[in-house]
PDB file of C-alpha atoms in Angstrom:
ATOM      1  CA  MET A 563      69.173 -44.043 116.553  1.00 94.00           C
ATOM      2  CA  ARG A 564      71.863 -46.170 114.983  1.00 94.00           C
ATOM      3  CA  THR A 565      74.206 -43.422 113.880  1.00 93.00           C
ATOM      4  CA  GLY A 566      76.664 -43.603 110.996  1.00 90.00           C
ATOM      5  CA  VAL A 567      79.856 -41.570 110.779  1.00 90.00           C
ATOM      6  CA  THR A 568      78.653 -38.041 111.454  1.00 93.00           C
ATOM      7  CA  LEU A 569      80.114 -35.367 109.221  1.00 95.00           C
ATOM      8  CA  ASP A 570      81.210 -32.922 111.884  1.00 93.00           C
ATOM      9  CA  GLN A 571      84.775 -31.680 111.980  1.00 90.00           C
ATOM     10  CA  ASP A 572      84.652 -31.067 115.722  1.00 91.00           C
ATOM     11  CA  GLY A 573      83.996 -34.599 116.949  1.00 84.00           C
ATOM     12  CA  GLY A 574      83.648 -38.301 116.327  1.00 79.00           C
ATOM     13  CA  ALA A 575      85.391 -40.411 113.741  1.00 80.00           C
ATOM     14  CA  LEU A 576      85.657 -37.640 111.139  1.00 86.00           C
ATOM     15  CA  ALA A 577      87.530 -35.365 113.553  1.00 87.00           C
ATOM     16  CA  LYS A 578      90.013 -38.173 114.171  1.00 83.00           C
ATOM     17  CA  MET A 579      90.505 -38.713 110.421  1.00 85.00           C
ATOM     18  CA  LEU A 580      91.075 -35.056 109.586  1.00 91.00           C
ATOM     19  CA  PRO A 581      94.698 -34.668 110.750  1.00 90.00           C
ATOM     20  CA  PHE A 582      95.840 -37.570 108.558  1.00 88.00           C
ATOM     21  CA  PHE A 583      93.914 -36.400 105.522  1.00 92.00           C
ATOM     22  CA  ARG A 584      95.102 -32.806 105.986  1.00 93.00           C
ATOM     23  CA  LEU A 585      98.672 -34.116 105.922  1.00 92.00           C
ATOM     24  CA  GLY A 586      97.908 -35.975 102.689  1.00 90.00           C
ATOM     25  CA  VAL A 587      98.389 -39.435 104.228  1.00 88.00           C
ATOM     26  CA  GLY A 588      94.737 -40.483 104.487  1.00 88.00           C
ATOM     27  CA  GLY A 589      93.069 -43.080 102.372  1.00 90.00           C
ATOM     28  CA  PRO A 590      90.812 -46.098 102.252  1.00 90.00           C
ATOM     29  CA  VAL A 591      90.866 -48.431 105.246  1.00 84.00           C
ATOM     30  CA  ALA A 592      91.257 -52.205 104.991  1.00 80.00           C
ATOM     31  CA  GLY A 593      90.780 -52.292 101.211  1.00 84.00           C
ATOM     32  CA  GLY A 594      88.026 -49.671 101.088  1.00 89.00           C
ATOM     33  CA  ARG A 595      85.284 -51.888  99.623  1.00 92.00           C
ATOM     34  CA  GLN A 596      83.241 -52.036 102.834  1.00 91.00           C
ATOM     35  CA  TYR A 597      80.227 -49.767 103.111  1.00 94.00           C
ATOM     36  CA  MET A 598      80.399 -46.960 105.611  1.00 90.00           C
ATOM     37  CA  PRO A 599      77.171 -45.296 106.719  1.00 92.00           C
ATOM     38  CA  TRP A 600      77.530 -41.529 106.992  1.00 95.00           C
ATOM     39  CA  ILE A 601      75.252 -38.620 107.865  1.00 97.00           C
ATOM     40  CA  HIS A 602      75.651 -34.851 107.936  1.00 97.00           C
ATOM     41  CA  ALA A 603      75.292 -33.392 111.441  1.00 96.00           C
ATOM     42  CA  ASP A 604      72.326 -31.246 110.269  1.00 96.00           C
ATOM     43  CA  ASP A 605      70.451 -34.359 109.128  1.00 97.00           C
ATOM     44  CA  LEU A 606      71.227 -36.171 112.367  1.00 97.00           C
ATOM     45  CA  VAL A 607      69.700 -33.310 114.350  1.00 97.00           C
ATOM     46  CA  GLY A 608      66.709 -33.339 111.988  1.00 97.00           C
ATOM     47  CA  LEU A 609      66.141 -37.037 112.611  1.00 97.00           C
ATOM     48  CA  TYR A 610      66.277 -36.589 116.383  1.00 97.00           C
ATOM     49  CA  LEU A 611      63.810 -33.697 116.211  1.00 97.00           C
ATOM     50  CA  ALA A 612      61.443 -35.730 114.024  1.00 96.00           C
ATOM     51  CA  ALA A 613      61.632 -38.661 116.453  1.00 95.00           C
ATOM     52  CA  VAL A 614      60.936 -36.422 119.450  1.00 95.00           C
ATOM     53  CA  ASP A 615      58.035 -34.642 117.724  1.00 95.00           C
ATOM     54  CA  ASP A 616      56.294 -37.766 116.403  1.00 93.00           C
ATOM     55  CA  PRO A 617      55.590 -40.644 118.821  1.00 90.00           C
ATOM     56  CA  SER A 618      55.201 -43.089 115.916  1.00 89.00           C
ATOM     57  CA  TRP A 619      58.985 -42.945 115.491  1.00 92.00           C
ATOM     58  CA  GLU A 620      59.758 -45.812 117.824  1.00 89.00           C
ATOM     59  CA  GLY A 621      62.224 -48.633 117.648  1.00 92.00           C
ATOM     60  CA  PRO A 622      65.561 -48.608 115.845  1.00 94.00           C
ATOM     61  CA  ILE A 623      66.136 -45.928 113.204  1.00 95.00           C
ATOM     62  CA  ASN A 624      69.182 -45.883 110.946  1.00 97.00           C
ATOM     63  CA  ALA A 625      70.630 -42.384 111.157  1.00 97.00           C
ATOM     64  CA  ALA A 626      72.492 -42.530 107.865  1.00 97.00           C
ATOM     65  CA  ALA A 627      72.283 -40.724 104.554  1.00 97.00           C
ATOM     66  CA  PRO A 628      70.029 -42.357 101.964  1.00 97.00           C
ATOM     67  CA  GLU A 629      72.957 -42.813  99.550  1.00 93.00           C
ATOM     68  CA  PRO A 630      75.450 -45.256 101.112  1.00 91.00           C
ATOM     69  CA  ALA A 631      79.126 -44.988 100.248  1.00 96.00           C
ATOM     70  CA  THR A 632      82.069 -47.318 100.404  1.00 95.00           C
ATOM     71  CA  ASN A 633      85.049 -46.464 102.553  1.00 92.00           C
ATOM     72  CA  ARG A 634      86.960 -45.751  99.334  1.00 94.00           C
ATOM     73  CA  ASP A 635      84.256 -43.278  98.188  1.00 96.00           C
ATOM     74  CA  PHE A 636      84.241 -41.657 101.627  1.00 95.00           C
ATOM     75  CA  SER A 637      88.040 -41.281 101.592  1.00 94.00           C
ATOM     76  CA  ARG A 638      88.008 -39.762  98.106  1.00 95.00           C
ATOM     77  CA  ALA A 639      85.260 -37.294  99.051  1.00 96.00           C
ATOM     78  CA  LEU A 640      87.167 -36.249 102.172  1.00 96.00           C
ATOM     79  CA  GLY A 641      90.391 -35.831 100.205  1.00 96.00           C
ATOM     80  CA  ARG A 642      88.635 -33.723  97.550  1.00 96.00           C
ATOM     81  CA  ALA A 643      86.951 -31.548 100.197  1.00 96.00           C
ATOM     82  CA  LEU A 644      90.371 -30.880 101.734  1.00 96.00           C
ATOM     83  CA  HIS A 645      92.156 -30.603  98.353  1.00 95.00           C
ATOM     84  CA  ARG A 646      94.515 -33.385  99.417  1.00 95.00           C
ATOM     85  CA  PRO A 647      95.376 -36.801  98.014  1.00 91.00           C
ATOM     86  CA  ALA A 648      93.493 -39.707  99.571  1.00 89.00           C
ATOM     87  CA  PHE A 649      95.033 -42.855  98.189  1.00 84.00           C
ATOM     88  CA  ALA A 650      97.332 -44.121 100.953  1.00 82.00           C
ATOM     89  CA  PRO A 651      95.855 -47.452 102.102  1.00 80.00           C
ATOM     90  CA  VAL A 652      95.408 -47.703 105.854  1.00 77.00           C
ATOM     91  CA  PRO A 653      95.698 -51.164 107.444  1.00 74.00           C
ATOM     92  CA  GLY A 654      92.696 -52.205 109.518  1.00 72.00           C
ATOM     93  CA  LEU A 655      94.935 -52.950 112.519  1.00 75.00           C
ATOM     94  CA  ALA A 656      96.181 -49.347 112.626  1.00 73.00           C
ATOM     95  CA  VAL A 657      92.618 -48.051 112.652  1.00 73.00           C
ATOM     96  CA  ARG A 658      91.613 -50.436 115.441  1.00 74.00           C
ATOM     97  CA  LEU A 659      94.551 -49.249 117.554  1.00 77.00           C
ATOM     98  CA  LEU A 660      93.711 -45.588 116.949  1.00 72.00           C
ATOM     99  CA  TYR A 661      89.907 -45.672 117.235  1.00 71.00           C
ATOM    100  CA  GLY A 662      89.179 -48.661 119.472  1.00 75.00           C
ATOM    101  CA  ASP A 663      85.528 -49.754 119.314  1.00 72.00           C
ATOM    102  CA  MET A 664      84.684 -46.922 116.916  1.00 67.00           C
ATOM    103  CA  ALA A 665      86.891 -48.614 114.293  1.00 71.00           C
ATOM    104  CA  GLU A 666      84.427 -51.454 113.727  1.00 72.00           C
ATOM    105  CA  ILE A 667      82.122 -49.417 111.516  1.00 66.00           C
ATOM    106  CA  VAL A 668      85.089 -48.371 109.355  1.00 69.00           C
ATOM    107  CA  THR A 669      86.884 -51.721 109.129  1.00 74.00           C
ATOM    108  CA  THR A 670      83.995 -54.161 108.771  1.00 76.00           C
ATOM    109  CA  GLY A 671      81.402 -51.931 107.167  1.00 81.00           C
ATOM    110  CA  GLN A 672      77.649 -51.876 107.084  1.00 87.00           C
ATOM    111  CA  ARG A 673      75.312 -50.804 104.292  1.00 92.00           C
ATOM    112  CA  ALA A 674      72.751 -48.998 106.423  1.00 93.00           C
ATOM    113  CA  ILE A 675      69.795 -47.350 104.683  1.00 95.00           C
ATOM    114  CA  PRO A 676      67.433 -45.043 106.614  1.00 97.00           C
ATOM    115  CA  ALA A 677      64.392 -46.991 105.388  1.00 96.00           C
ATOM    116  CA  ARG A 678      62.114 -46.184 108.354  1.00 95.00           C
ATOM    117  CA  ALA A 679      62.877 -42.460 108.178  1.00 96.00           C
ATOM    118  CA  LEU A 680      62.258 -42.430 104.427  1.00 97.00           C
ATOM    119  CA  GLU A 681      58.996 -44.373 104.868  1.00 95.00           C
ATOM    120  CA  ARG A 682      57.853 -41.650 107.261  1.00 94.00           C
ATOM    121  CA  GLY A 683      58.592 -39.014 104.608  1.00 94.00           C
ATOM    122  CA  HIS A 684      61.682 -37.558 106.252  1.00 96.00           C
ATOM    123  CA  GLN A 685      63.552 -35.220 103.909  1.00 96.00           C
ATOM    124  CA  PHE A 686      67.339 -35.279 104.150  1.00 98.00           C
ATOM    125  CA  ARG A 687      69.129 -32.017 103.402  1.00 97.00           C
ATOM    126  CA  HIS A 688      72.470 -33.620 102.547  1.00 97.00           C
ATOM    127  CA  THR A 689      72.233 -36.685 100.307  1.00 97.00           C
ATOM    128  CA  ASP A 690      75.342 -36.203  98.158  1.00 97.00           C
ATOM    129  CA  LEU A 691      78.490 -37.231 100.014  1.00 97.00           C
ATOM    130  CA  GLU A 692      80.876 -34.772  98.354  1.00 96.00           C
ATOM    131  CA  ASN A 693      78.597 -31.781  98.870  1.00 97.00           C
ATOM    132  CA  ALA A 694      77.849 -32.851 102.447  1.00 97.00           C
ATOM    133  CA  MET A 695      81.569 -33.252 103.177  1.00 97.00           C
ATOM    134  CA  ARG A 696      82.388 -29.798 101.799  1.00 96.00           C
ATOM    135  CA  ASP A 697      79.569 -28.270 103.843  1.00 97.00           C
ATOM    136  CA  ALA A 698      80.637 -30.023 107.050  1.00 96.00           C
ATOM    137  CA  LEU A 699      84.231 -28.836 106.653  1.00 95.00           C
ATOM    138  CA  ALA A 700      83.361 -25.226 105.757  1.00 91.00           C
TER     139      ALA A 700
END
């Protein structure tokens, strides 16, 4: 599984973003135009279960929501879910220093679509970023 930013407030990249956004100083990284694959934790578990249950699920699978978002969209959705502003631009260098290797997906971007999972008929529970973000932070 090639996993996007998992919407889970207890770990990963989102957990590291939360303190800044809760303080109202979060925002788009490195311009915000780069795509940022994301997935709700429930959907990630669902993909793993589907892959374990069906041996035809072999090879690389993009574990990302079917509706990609830009870093700017992601930042806005996170800010709205927390009822905080999300407009402060964050320089790419600061993110690299804070996140290390994990920063690459946020600073350079990738427009990952879960094509193989969709071809196999997988149903995602969380396809709307704002709703998924609110659910993950509840």
